[in-house]
């Protein structure tokens, strides 16, 4: 038996030598890399072949929209270099707007099917104000695909189509359009949870129109132009602002807990508000007030409030405010009454007012309304918080009311009562005074007002005007029909003074005006820098003390009697048909700082 061959152990001995790996040169690659690169290129070309025709269609659609006059807002998606390589600009379109002033609507290219809407699924705003075909099945189907829409403005839309649009466009935040809907409620619109702003023009022939529910709506704009006599807006928990136009209708607002701003206009006949506790600003403007102004009849639109505890600002134009006994105007600060009856406020409510405006220009004011205004003006308790007053009423006697406004800051009077005199004085906080058409007066006096800064008088006709002891008065503007004497004394801060004889509204002035100049006297105005005077006579003594005068304009007035120092300080001079003698010509030689000069005399003109 032969022995097995002896096997030698290889442990610890080196194995066979491995063949060294060959190093590749540059630009060499493996087959796997080639396959991967081919796959990436194939995917890119496939995407390009799919996307490029779509973007070409989008570019053609944008060109078509621009041809129709539409405004497009778009954001480039890639750099311009990429667009140049592809031969088409790739953009994200945010909005397409056809407004009332642009758009080639007569070309019929803006057809009823809006074919270009399909090309922009990312569209967020669409406005076609003259589009009246949203009830077209094709157009409606395309609008429903615009899921990203947040703002939509369209023309007339049937009620059922409007409801379906609101349910399909779940991202819609604002809708504006014209519709014949009679009821719009959260029972019909169940998916528009992002709708914040609703602007509707309603043409309706039903018995009534109702907007109810809609829990997300915060702003509501309604123009109601239907035939039914009633418009109801109710149970909208998030509604904060409402703007309503109602033509010949009764408007009722119910259960609007967050409504803070309300504006109601047009020819409404009655307004009733129930459970509107947060209302702060309210404006009721009936166009019937225009009929009252032209003498047709006195306004009779009624506004009834069941709560006014938060109301701060109230404007009534052509309406009668009906107050329930339990209603209290505990926060009212701003009240405007135009062609409206005086509301029945308690003394404590009047005393809280900071701004008051009332204007009754009508010749057809009922006797009871007239007597109420006169009684309030003459005998009401002091309005000790009133800061701004604007008044135009034939029944007002200003002399009986001066001391009732201790904190008055701004006074604007359209004065219609021909009293013998009008005096404004002893109002410590008064800063601005505006007087319109105070005529038939013997005397107008404004004095002892320590805070007065501005005075404006328009269309005034009286014998004498006196301004005295006004330490902070800076600007005076007067446009008068005729004043015999005008005296200004003790106005150390006065810087700008304008006096237009025969008014800024009469041009040219009457032919006999040259013989009826106003005798003007200015004393104690050392800061006066700018004077613009028309048809006045100043005595030589009145020019003394005006050493700070920089600009002077005289029209049909007496010759300026300036001193040598005053001529040297003067920078602007304009003399129009005013008297000139050797004294003025000599003074011009010393006016070295004069920057502009204009002298116009009959038959001569010198304007370097």
Coordinates of C-alpha atoms in Angstrom, one line a residue:
X1 CA 0.0 0.0 0.0
X2 CA 1.5 3.2 -1.1
X3 CA 1.6 6.2 1.1
X4 CA -0.4 9.4 0.2
X5 CA 1.7 12.2 -1.1
X6 CA 2.8 14.7 1.4
X7 CA 1.1 18.1 1.1
X8 CA 3.1 21.1 1.8
X9 CA 1.6 23.9 3.9
X10 CA 1.2 27.2 2.1
X11 CA 0.4 29.2 5.2
X12 CA 2.5 32.2 5.5
X13 CA 3.7 32.0 1.9
X14 CA 2.9 34.8 -0.6
X15 CA 0.1 34.0 -3.2
X16 CA 0.4 34.5 -6.9
X17 CA 1.1 38.1 -7.9
X18 CA -2.1 40.1 -9.0
X19 CA -2.1 41.8 -12.3
X20 CA -1.9 45.6 -11.7
X21 CA -5.1 47.6 -12.7
X22 CA -4.7 49.6 -15.8
X23 CA -5.1 53.3 -15.3
X24 CA -7.5 54.9 -17.9
X25 CA -6.6 58.0 -19.8
X26 CA -8.8 61.1 -19.7
X27 CA -12.2 61.0 -21.5
X28 CA -12.5 57.2 -21.2
X29 CA -15.6 55.7 -19.6
X30 CA -17.1 52.4 -18.9
X31 CA -20.0 50.8 -20.6
X32 CA -22.1 51.3 -17.4
X33 CA -21.4 55.1 -17.5
X34 CA -22.4 55.1 -21.2
X35 CA -25.7 53.4 -20.4
X36 CA -26.5 55.8 -17.5
X37 CA -25.7 58.8 -19.7
X38 CA -27.8 57.5 -22.5
X39 CA -30.7 56.9 -20.0
X40 CA -30.5 60.5 -18.7
X41 CA -30.4 62.0 -22.2
X42 CA -33.4 59.9 -23.2
X43 CA -35.4 61.0 -20.2
X44 CA -34.4 64.6 -20.9
X45 CA -35.4 64.4 -24.5
X46 CA -38.7 62.7 -23.7
X47 CA -39.5 65.5 -21.2
X48 CA -38.5 68.1 -23.6
X49 CA -40.6 66.6 -26.4
X50 CA -43.5 66.6 -24.0
X51 CA -43.1 70.1 -22.4
X52 CA -41.8 72.1 -25.3
X53 CA -45.0 71.9 -27.4
X54 CA -47.1 72.8 -24.3
X55 CA -45.0 75.9 -23.7
X56 CA -45.2 76.9 -27.3
X57 CA -49.0 76.7 -27.0
X58 CA -48.8 78.8 -23.9
X59 CA -46.7 81.4 -25.6
X60 CA -49.2 81.5 -28.5
X61 CA -52.0 81.9 -26.0
X62 CA -50.3 84.8 -24.3
X63 CA -49.7 86.4 -27.7
X64 CA -53.4 86.0 -28.5
X65 CA -54.4 87.5 -25.1
X66 CA -52.1 90.5 -25.7
X67 CA -53.7 90.9 -29.1
X68 CA -57.1 91.1 -27.5
X69 CA -55.9 93.8 -25.1
X70 CA -55.5 91.7 -22.0
X71 CA -53.0 92.4 -19.2
X72 CA -50.8 89.4 -18.2
X73 CA -48.7 89.2 -15.1
X74 CA -46.1 86.4 -15.4
X75 CA -42.9 85.4 -13.8
X76 CA -40.0 83.8 -15.8
X77 CA -39.2 80.2 -14.7
X78 CA -35.7 79.9 -16.1
X79 CA -32.9 82.3 -17.0
X80 CA -33.0 84.0 -20.4
X81 CA -30.2 81.8 -21.7
X82 CA -32.3 78.7 -21.3
X83 CA -35.3 80.4 -23.0
X84 CA -33.0 81.3 -25.9
X85 CA -31.7 77.8 -26.3
X86 CA -35.3 76.4 -26.3
X87 CA -36.6 79.1 -28.6
X88 CA -39.6 79.9 -26.3
X89 CA -40.0 81.7 -23.0
X90 CA -41.2 79.6 -20.1
X91 CA -43.2 81.5 -17.6
X92 CA -45.6 81.0 -14.7
X93 CA -48.7 83.1 -15.4
X94 CA -50.2 84.6 -12.2
X95 CA -53.0 86.8 -13.6
X96 CA -54.9 87.6 -16.8
X97 CA -57.1 90.8 -16.7
X98 CA -59.4 92.3 -19.3
X99 CA -60.7 95.5 -17.8
X100 CA -63.3 98.0 -19.0
X101 CA -60.9 100.3 -20.7
X102 CA -58.9 97.7 -22.7
X103 CA -59.7 94.7 -24.8
X104 CA -60.6 94.2 -28.5
X105 CA -64.0 92.8 -27.6
X106 CA -65.5 93.7 -31.0
X107 CA -63.2 91.3 -32.8
X108 CA -65.3 88.3 -31.5
X109 CA -62.0 86.5 -30.8
X110 CA -62.8 86.6 -27.1
X111 CA -65.3 83.9 -27.7
X112 CA -67.7 82.3 -25.4
X113 CA -65.5 79.3 -24.7
X114 CA -62.3 81.0 -23.5
X115 CA -60.0 78.3 -25.0
X116 CA -56.8 79.7 -23.6
X117 CA -57.8 79.0 -19.9
X118 CA -56.8 75.4 -20.3
X119 CA -53.2 76.3 -20.9
X120 CA -52.6 78.0 -17.5
X121 CA -53.5 75.6 -14.6
X122 CA -51.4 77.7 -12.2
X123 CA -53.5 80.9 -12.9
X124 CA -54.4 82.7 -9.7
X125 CA -56.4 85.7 -11.0
X126 CA -58.8 86.0 -14.0
X127 CA -60.9 89.0 -14.9
X128 CA -63.1 89.2 -18.0
X129 CA -65.5 92.0 -17.2
X130 CA -67.3 91.8 -20.6
X131 CA -67.5 88.0 -20.6
X132 CA -71.2 87.0 -20.5
X133 CA -70.9 83.4 -21.4
X134 CA -69.9 81.6 -18.2
X135 CA -73.1 79.6 -18.6
X136 CA -71.7 78.0 -21.7
X137 CA -71.0 74.3 -20.9
X138 CA -67.5 74.4 -22.6
X139 CA -66.5 77.6 -20.9
X140 CA -67.8 76.4 -17.5
X141 CA -65.9 73.1 -17.8
X142 CA -62.7 75.0 -18.5
X143 CA -63.2 77.4 -15.6
X144 CA -63.7 74.5 -13.3
X145 CA -60.2 73.2 -14.2
X146 CA -58.5 76.4 -13.0
X147 CA -58.2 75.0 -9.4
X148 CA -55.5 77.5 -8.4
X149 CA -57.8 80.5 -9.0
X150 CA -57.9 82.9 -6.1
X151 CA -59.6 85.9 -7.7
X152 CA -62.3 85.6 -10.4
X153 CA -64.2 88.5 -12.1
X154 CA -66.7 87.6 -14.8
X155 CA -69.8 89.1 -16.4
X156 CA -73.4 87.8 -16.1
X157 CA -73.6 84.3 -14.6
X158 CA -76.8 82.3 -14.0
X159 CA -77.5 81.4 -10.4
X160 CA -76.9 77.7 -10.7
X161 CA -73.6 78.2 -12.6
X162 CA -72.4 80.7 -9.9
X163 CA -73.1 78.1 -7.1
X164 CA -71.3 75.3 -9.0
X165 CA -68.3 77.6 -9.6
X166 CA -68.1 78.4 -5.9
X167 CA -68.2 74.7 -5.0
X168 CA -65.6 73.7 -7.7
X169 CA -63.0 76.4 -7.1
X170 CA -62.1 75.6 -3.5
X171 CA -59.1 78.0 -3.4
X172 CA -61.2 81.0 -4.5
X173 CA -60.7 84.0 -2.2
X174 CA -62.5 86.8 -4.1
X175 CA -65.4 86.6 -6.6
X176 CA -66.9 89.5 -8.5
X177 CA -69.7 89.2 -11.0
X178 CA -73.2 89.9 -12.1
X179 CA -75.9 87.3 -11.4
X180 CA -79.7 86.7 -11.1
X181 CA -79.4 84.7 -7.9
X182 CA -82.2 85.1 -5.4
X183 CA -80.6 83.1 -2.5
X184 CA -76.9 82.5 -1.7
X185 CA -76.3 80.5 1.4
X186 CA -74.0 78.0 3.0
X187 CA -76.5 75.3 2.3
X188 CA -75.9 75.8 -1.4
X189 CA -72.3 76.7 -1.3
X190 CA -70.6 74.0 0.8
X191 CA -67.0 73.9 -0.3
X192 CA -66.0 77.6 -0.7
X193 CA -64.2 77.7 2.7
X194 CA -61.6 80.2 1.6
X195 CA -63.9 82.8 0.1
X196 CA -63.1 86.1 1.8
X197 CA -64.4 88.9 -0.5
X198 CA -67.7 88.7 -2.4
X199 CA -68.7 91.4 -4.8
X200 CA -72.0 90.8 -6.6
X201 CA -74.4 92.8 -8.8
X202 CA -77.8 91.2 -8.4
X203 CA -80.6 91.4 -10.9
X204 CA -83.5 89.5 -9.5
X205 CA -87.2 89.3 -10.1
X206 CA -88.1 87.0 -7.1
X207 CA -90.0 88.2 -4.1
X208 CA -86.8 88.8 -2.1
X209 CA -83.0 88.4 -2.3
X210 CA -81.1 86.7 0.5
X211 CA -77.4 86.3 1.3
X212 CA -77.1 84.0 4.3
X213 CA -74.4 82.0 6.0
X214 CA -71.1 81.9 4.1
X215 CA -69.0 81.5 7.2
X216 CA -65.6 82.6 5.7
X217 CA -66.7 85.9 4.0
X218 CA -65.2 89.0 5.6
X219 CA -66.0 91.7 3.0
X220 CA -69.3 92.0 1.1
X221 CA -70.1 94.3 -1.8
X222 CA -73.6 94.1 -3.1
X223 CA -75.3 96.3 -5.8
X224 CA -79.0 95.2 -5.7
X225 CA -80.8 96.3 -8.8
X226 CA -83.8 93.9 -8.9
X227 CA -87.5 94.5 -8.6
X228 CA -88.2 92.8 -5.2
X229 CA -88.7 95.2 -2.3
X230 CA -86.5 93.3 0.2
X231 CA -82.8 92.4 0.6
X232 CA -81.8 90.3 3.5
X233 CA -78.2 89.8 4.7
X234 CA -78.0 87.5 7.7
X235 CA -76.0 85.0 9.8
X236 CA -72.6 85.7 8.5
X237 CA -70.3 85.2 11.5
X238 CA -67.0 86.6 10.0
X239 CA -68.4 89.5 8.0
X240 CA -66.5 92.7 9.0
X241 CA -67.2 95.2 6.2
X242 CA -70.2 95.6 4.0
X243 CA -70.9 98.0 1.1
X244 CA -74.4 97.9 -0.2
X245 CA -76.3 99.7 -3.0
X246 CA -80.0 99.1 -2.9
X247 CA -82.3 100.7 -5.5
X248 CA -85.8 101.2 -4.1
X249 CA -85.6 98.3 -1.7
X250 CA -85.9 97.6 2.0
X251 CA -82.7 96.4 3.5
X252 CA -82.5 94.2 6.6
X253 CA -79.3 93.1 8.4
X254 CA -79.6 90.4 11.0
X255 CA -77.2 88.5 13.2
X256 CA -73.8 89.9 12.0
X257 CA -71.7 89.8 15.2
X258 CA -68.4 91.0 13.7
X259 CA -69.7 93.7 11.3
X260 CA -67.7 96.9 12.1
X261 CA -68.0 99.0 8.9
X262 CA -71.2 99.5 6.9
X263 CA -71.8 101.8 3.9
X264 CA -75.3 101.8 2.4
X265 CA -76.2 104.0 -0.6
X266 CA -78.6 104.7 -3.4
X267 CA -82.4 105.0 -3.3
X268 CA -83.2 102.6 -0.5
X269 CA -86.4 103.2 1.4
X270 CA -85.8 101.6 4.7
X271 CA -83.0 100.0 6.7
X272 CA -83.4 97.8 9.7
X273 CA -80.6 96.4 11.7
X274 CA -81.0 93.6 14.3
X275 CA -78.2 92.0 16.4
X276 CA -75.3 94.0 14.9
X277 CA -73.4 94.7 18.2
X278 CA -69.9 95.5 16.8
X279 CA -70.8 98.2 14.3
X280 CA -68.3 101.1 14.7
X281 CA -68.6 103.1 11.4
X282 CA -71.9 103.5 9.5
X283 CA -72.8 105.6 6.5
X284 CA -76.3 105.9 5.1
X285 CA -76.4 108.0 1.9
X286 CA -79.7 108.1 0.1
X287 CA -79.7 109.7 -3.4
X288 CA -83.2 111.0 -2.4
X289 CA -81.2 113.9 -0.8
X290 CA -80.6 115.2 -4.3
X291 CA -84.3 115.4 -4.9
X292 CA -84.6 117.4 -1.6
X293 CA -81.9 119.8 -2.7
X294 CA -83.7 120.5 -6.0
X295 CA -86.9 121.0 -4.1
X296 CA -88.8 117.8 -5.1
X297 CA -89.5 116.6 -1.6
X298 CA -87.8 116.1 1.8
X299 CA -86.0 112.8 2.2
X300 CA -88.0 110.1 4.0
X301 CA -85.7 107.0 4.0
X302 CA -85.7 105.5 7.5
X303 CA -82.9 103.9 9.3
X304 CA -83.7 101.8 12.4
X305 CA -81.0 100.6 14.8
X306 CA -81.5 98.2 17.6
X307 CA -77.9 98.7 19.0
X308 CA -75.4 101.5 18.8
X309 CA -73.2 100.9 21.8
X310 CA -70.0 100.5 19.7
X311 CA -70.9 103.1 17.0
X312 CA -68.1 105.8 16.8
X313 CA -68.8 107.4 13.4
X314 CA -72.2 108.0 11.8
X315 CA -73.0 109.7 8.5
X316 CA -76.6 110.3 7.5
X317 CA -77.4 111.8 4.1
X318 CA -81.1 112.1 3.1
X319 CA -82.3 109.7 5.8
X320 CA -84.3 109.8 9.0
X321 CA -82.7 108.0 11.9
X322 CA -85.2 106.2 14.0
X323 CA -84.1 105.5 17.5
X324 CA -85.5 102.9 19.8
X325 CA -85.8 103.9 23.5
X326 CA -83.3 101.3 24.7
X327 CA -80.7 102.3 22.1
X328 CA -77.7 104.3 23.6
X329 CA -75.0 106.0 21.5
X330 CA -72.4 105.6 24.2
X331 CA -69.3 105.8 21.9
X332 CA -70.5 108.2 19.2
X333 CA -67.7 110.8 18.4
X334 CA -68.3 111.8 14.8
X335 CA -71.7 112.8 13.4
X336 CA -72.5 114.0 9.9
X337 CA -76.0 115.1 8.9
X338 CA -76.7 116.2 5.3
X339 CA -80.3 117.0 4.3
X340 CA -81.4 114.9 7.3
X341 CA -83.5 115.4 10.4
X342 CA -81.7 116.0 13.7
X343 CA -81.5 112.7 15.6
X344 CA -82.9 112.5 19.1
X345 CA -79.7 112.3 21.1
X346 CA -79.6 112.7 24.9
X347 CA -77.5 115.5 26.4
X348 CA -74.8 113.1 27.5
X349 CA -74.5 111.7 24.0
X350 CA -74.2 115.1 22.4
X351 CA -71.5 116.0 24.9
X352 CA -69.3 113.1 23.7
X353 CA -69.1 114.3 20.1
X354 CA -65.6 115.4 18.8
X355 CA -66.7 116.2 15.3
X356 CA -70.0 117.5 14.1
X357 CA -71.1 118.4 10.5
X358 CA -74.6 119.3 9.3
X359 CA -75.7 120.9 6.1
X360 CA -79.3 121.7 5.1
X361 CA -79.2 123.5 1.8
X362 CA -82.7 122.6 0.7
X363 CA -85.5 125.2 0.4
X364 CA -88.0 122.5 1.3
X365 CA -87.1 121.7 4.9
X366 CA -90.2 120.8 6.9
X367 CA -91.1 123.1 9.7
X368 CA -90.6 120.6 12.5
X369 CA -87.1 119.8 11.2
X370 CA -86.3 123.5 10.9
X371 CA -87.4 124.2 14.5
X372 CA -85.5 121.2 15.9
X373 CA -82.2 122.5 14.4
X374 CA -82.9 126.0 15.7
X375 CA -83.7 124.8 19.2
X376 CA -80.6 122.6 19.3
X377 CA -78.3 125.4 18.0
X378 CA -79.6 128.0 20.4
X379 CA -80.3 126.2 23.6
X380 CA -78.7 122.7 23.6
X381 CA -76.2 122.0 26.4
X382 CA -72.5 122.9 25.8
X383 CA -70.6 120.5 23.5
X384 CA -67.6 120.5 25.7
X385 CA -65.6 117.9 23.8
X386 CA -66.3 119.1 20.2
X387 CA -63.0 119.7 18.3
X388 CA -64.3 120.1 14.7
X389 CA -67.5 121.8 13.5
X390 CA -68.8 122.2 9.9
X391 CA -72.2 123.8 9.5
X392 CA -74.4 125.1 6.8
X393 CA -78.0 125.7 7.9
X394 CA -80.3 128.7 7.5
X395 CA -81.6 128.4 11.0
X396 CA -78.3 128.9 12.8
X397 CA -77.4 132.0 14.8
X398 CA -73.7 131.8 15.4
X399 CA -73.7 134.5 18.0
X400 CA -75.7 132.4 20.4
X401 CA -73.4 129.4 20.2
X402 CA -69.8 130.6 20.6
X403 CA -69.3 129.7 24.2
X404 CA -70.6 126.2 23.8
X405 CA -67.4 124.9 22.1
X406 CA -64.6 125.4 24.6
X407 CA -62.3 122.8 22.9
X408 CA -63.0 123.6 19.2
X409 CA -60.0 123.3 17.0
X410 CA -61.4 123.6 13.5
X411 CA -64.4 125.7 12.4
X412 CA -66.0 125.6 8.9
X413 CA -69.1 127.8 8.5
X414 CA -71.2 128.2 5.4
X415 CA -72.9 131.2 6.7
X416 CA -76.4 131.9 5.4
X417 CA -77.9 134.2 8.1
X418 CA -77.5 138.0 7.3
X419 CA -76.8 139.2 10.8
X420 CA -75.4 142.6 11.5
X421 CA -72.1 141.2 12.8
X422 CA -70.2 138.0 13.2
X423 CA -67.6 137.7 15.9
X424 CA -65.4 134.7 16.6
X425 CA -63.4 135.1 19.8
X426 CA -62.4 133.5 23.1
X427 CA -61.9 129.9 21.8
X428 CA -58.7 128.8 23.4
X429 CA -58.0 125.7 21.2
X430 CA -59.3 126.9 17.8
X431 CA -56.6 126.5 15.1
X432 CA -58.3 126.7 11.8
X433 CA -61.3 128.8 10.6
X434 CA -63.0 128.6 7.2
X435 CA -65.9 130.9 6.4
X436 CA -67.9 130.6 3.2
X437 CA -70.1 133.4 1.8
X438 CA -70.8 135.5 4.9
X439 CA -72.7 138.3 3.2
X440 CA -74.8 141.2 4.3
X441 CA -72.6 141.8 7.4
X442 CA -71.7 145.2 8.8
X443 CA -68.8 143.8 10.8
X444 CA -66.7 140.6 10.9
X445 CA -64.2 140.2 13.7
X446 CA -61.8 137.4 14.5
X447 CA -59.7 138.1 17.6
X448 CA -58.4 136.8 20.9
X449 CA -57.8 133.3 19.6
X450 CA -54.4 132.3 21.0
X451 CA -54.0 129.0 19.0
X452 CA -55.4 130.1 15.6
X453 CA -52.9 129.2 12.8
X454 CA -55.0 129.5 9.6
X455 CA -57.9 131.7 8.4
X456 CA -59.8 131.4 5.1
X457 CA -62.7 133.5 4.0
X458 CA -64.5 133.1 0.6
X459 CA -67.0 135.2 -1.1
X460 CA -67.4 137.7 1.8
X461 CA -69.2 141.0 1.5
X462 CA -69.3 143.3 4.5
X463 CA -68.2 146.8 5.6
X464 CA -65.3 146.0 8.0
X465 CA -63.1 143.0 8.8
X466 CA -60.9 143.0 11.8
X467 CA -58.2 140.5 12.8
X468 CA -56.7 141.3 16.2
X469 CA -54.6 139.6 18.9
X470 CA -53.9 136.3 17.0
X471 CA -50.3 135.5 18.2
X472 CA -49.9 132.2 16.2
X473 CA -51.7 133.1 13.0
X474 CA -49.5 132.1 10.0
X475 CA -51.7 132.1 6.9
X476 CA -54.6 134.4 5.8
X477 CA -56.5 133.8 2.6
X478 CA -59.4 136.1 1.7
X479 CA -61.5 136.1 -1.5
X480 CA -64.1 138.9 -1.1
X481 CA -66.8 140.5 -3.1
X482 CA -66.5 143.8 -1.4
X483 CA -65.0 145.1 1.9
X484 CA -64.7 148.7 2.8
X485 CA -62.1 148.5 5.5
X486 CA -59.8 145.6 6.5
X487 CA -57.6 145.9 9.6
X488 CA -54.9 143.5 10.8
X489 CA -53.3 144.1 14.2
X490 CA -51.0 142.2 16.5
X491 CA -50.3 139.1 14.4
X492 CA -46.6 138.6 15.1
X493 CA -46.4 135.1 13.4
X494 CA -48.2 136.0 10.2
X495 CA -46.1 134.9 7.2
X496 CA -48.5 134.6 4.2
X497 CA -51.2 137.1 3.4
X498 CA -53.5 136.8 0.4
X499 CA -56.3 139.3 -0.2
X500 CA -58.3 138.9 -3.5
X501 CA -60.7 141.7 -3.9
X502 CA -63.9 140.7 -5.9
X503 CA -63.1 137.1 -5.2
X504 CA -61.2 134.4 -6.9
X505 CA -64.4 133.2 -8.7
X506 CA -65.1 136.5 -10.5
X507 CA -62.8 137.1 -13.5
X508 CA -62.6 139.7 -14.9
X509 CA -63.8 141.9 -12.0
X510 CA -66.7 144.4 -12.5
X511 CA -65.9 147.5 -14.5
X512 CA -66.5 149.9 -11.6
X513 CA -64.2 148.0 -9.2
X514 CA -61.3 150.5 -9.6
X515 CA -63.2 153.1 -7.6
X516 CA -64.1 150.6 -4.8
X517 CA -60.8 149.4 -3.4
X518 CA -60.5 148.1 0.1
X519 CA -58.7 150.2 2.6
X520 CA -56.2 147.8 4.2
X521 CA -54.2 148.5 7.4
X522 CA -51.5 146.1 8.7
X523 CA -49.9 146.8 12.0
X524 CA -47.8 144.4 14.1
X525 CA -46.9 141.8 11.5
X526 CA -43.0 141.7 11.7
X527 CA -42.8 138.1 10.3
X528 CA -44.8 138.8 7.1
X529 CA -42.8 137.4 4.1
X530 CA -45.3 136.9 1.3
X531 CA -48.1 139.3 0.3
X532 CA -50.5 138.9 -2.6
X533 CA -53.0 141.8 -2.7
X534 CA -55.7 142.7 -5.2
X535 CA -57.7 146.0 -5.3
X536 CA -56.5 147.4 -2.0
X537 CA -55.1 150.8 -0.8
X538 CA -52.3 150.8 1.8
X539 CA -51.3 154.0 3.5
X540 CA -47.5 154.7 3.7
X541 CA -47.5 154.0 7.4
X542 CA -48.8 150.5 6.8
X543 CA -45.7 149.5 5.0
X544 CA -43.5 150.2 8.0
X545 CA -42.4 147.3 10.0
X546 CA -42.5 144.8 7.1
X547 CA -38.7 144.4 7.1
X548 CA -38.9 140.6 6.5
X549 CA -40.9 140.9 3.3
X550 CA -39.5 138.7 0.5
X551 CA -42.4 138.3 -2.1
X552 CA -44.8 141.0 -3.1
X553 CA -47.6 140.9 -5.7
X554 CA -49.9 143.9 -6.2
X555 CA -52.8 143.9 -8.7
X556 CA -54.9 147.1 -9.3
X557 CA -53.7 148.5 -6.0
X558 CA -51.9 151.5 -4.6
X559 CA -48.2 152.1 -5.1
X560 CA -45.9 150.1 -2.7
X561 CA -44.2 152.5 -0.2
X562 CA -41.2 150.4 0.6
X563 CA -38.1 151.6 2.5
X564 CA -34.6 151.2 1.1
X565 CA -34.0 148.2 3.4
X566 CA -37.2 146.5 2.3
X567 CA -36.2 146.9 -1.3
X568 CA -32.9 145.3 -0.6
X569 CA -34.5 142.2 1.0
X570 CA -37.1 141.7 -1.7
X571 CA -36.6 138.6 -3.9
X572 CA -39.8 138.5 -6.0
X573 CA -42.0 141.4 -7.3
X574 CA -45.1 141.5 -9.5
X575 CA -47.0 144.7 -10.2
X576 CA -50.1 144.4 -12.4
X577 CA -51.9 147.6 -13.3
X578 CA -50.9 149.2 -10.1
X579 CA -49.7 152.8 -9.5
X580 CA -46.0 153.4 -10.1
X581 CA -44.0 156.6 -9.6
X582 CA -40.3 157.6 -9.6
X583 CA -40.1 156.3 -6.0
X584 CA -40.8 152.7 -7.2
X585 CA -38.4 153.0 -10.1
X586 CA -35.7 154.3 -7.8
X587 CA -36.4 151.4 -5.4
X588 CA -35.9 148.9 -8.2
X589 CA -32.3 150.1 -8.6
X590 CA -31.5 149.1 -5.0
X591 CA -33.3 145.7 -5.2
X592 CA -30.0 143.8 -5.8
X593 CA -31.4 140.5 -4.6
X594 CA -34.4 140.6 -6.8
X595 CA -34.7 137.2 -8.5
X596 CA -38.0 137.6 -10.4
X597 CA -39.7 140.8 -11.6
X598 CA -42.9 141.4 -13.6
X599 CA -44.4 144.8 -14.2
X600 CA -47.5 145.2 -16.3
X601 CA -49.0 148.7 -16.9
X602 CA -51.7 149.7 -19.4
X603 CA -49.9 149.9 -22.8
X604 CA -46.5 148.8 -21.4
X605 CA -44.9 145.5 -20.5
X606 CA -41.5 144.9 -19.0
X607 CA -40.7 141.2 -18.2
X608 CA -37.0 140.4 -18.3

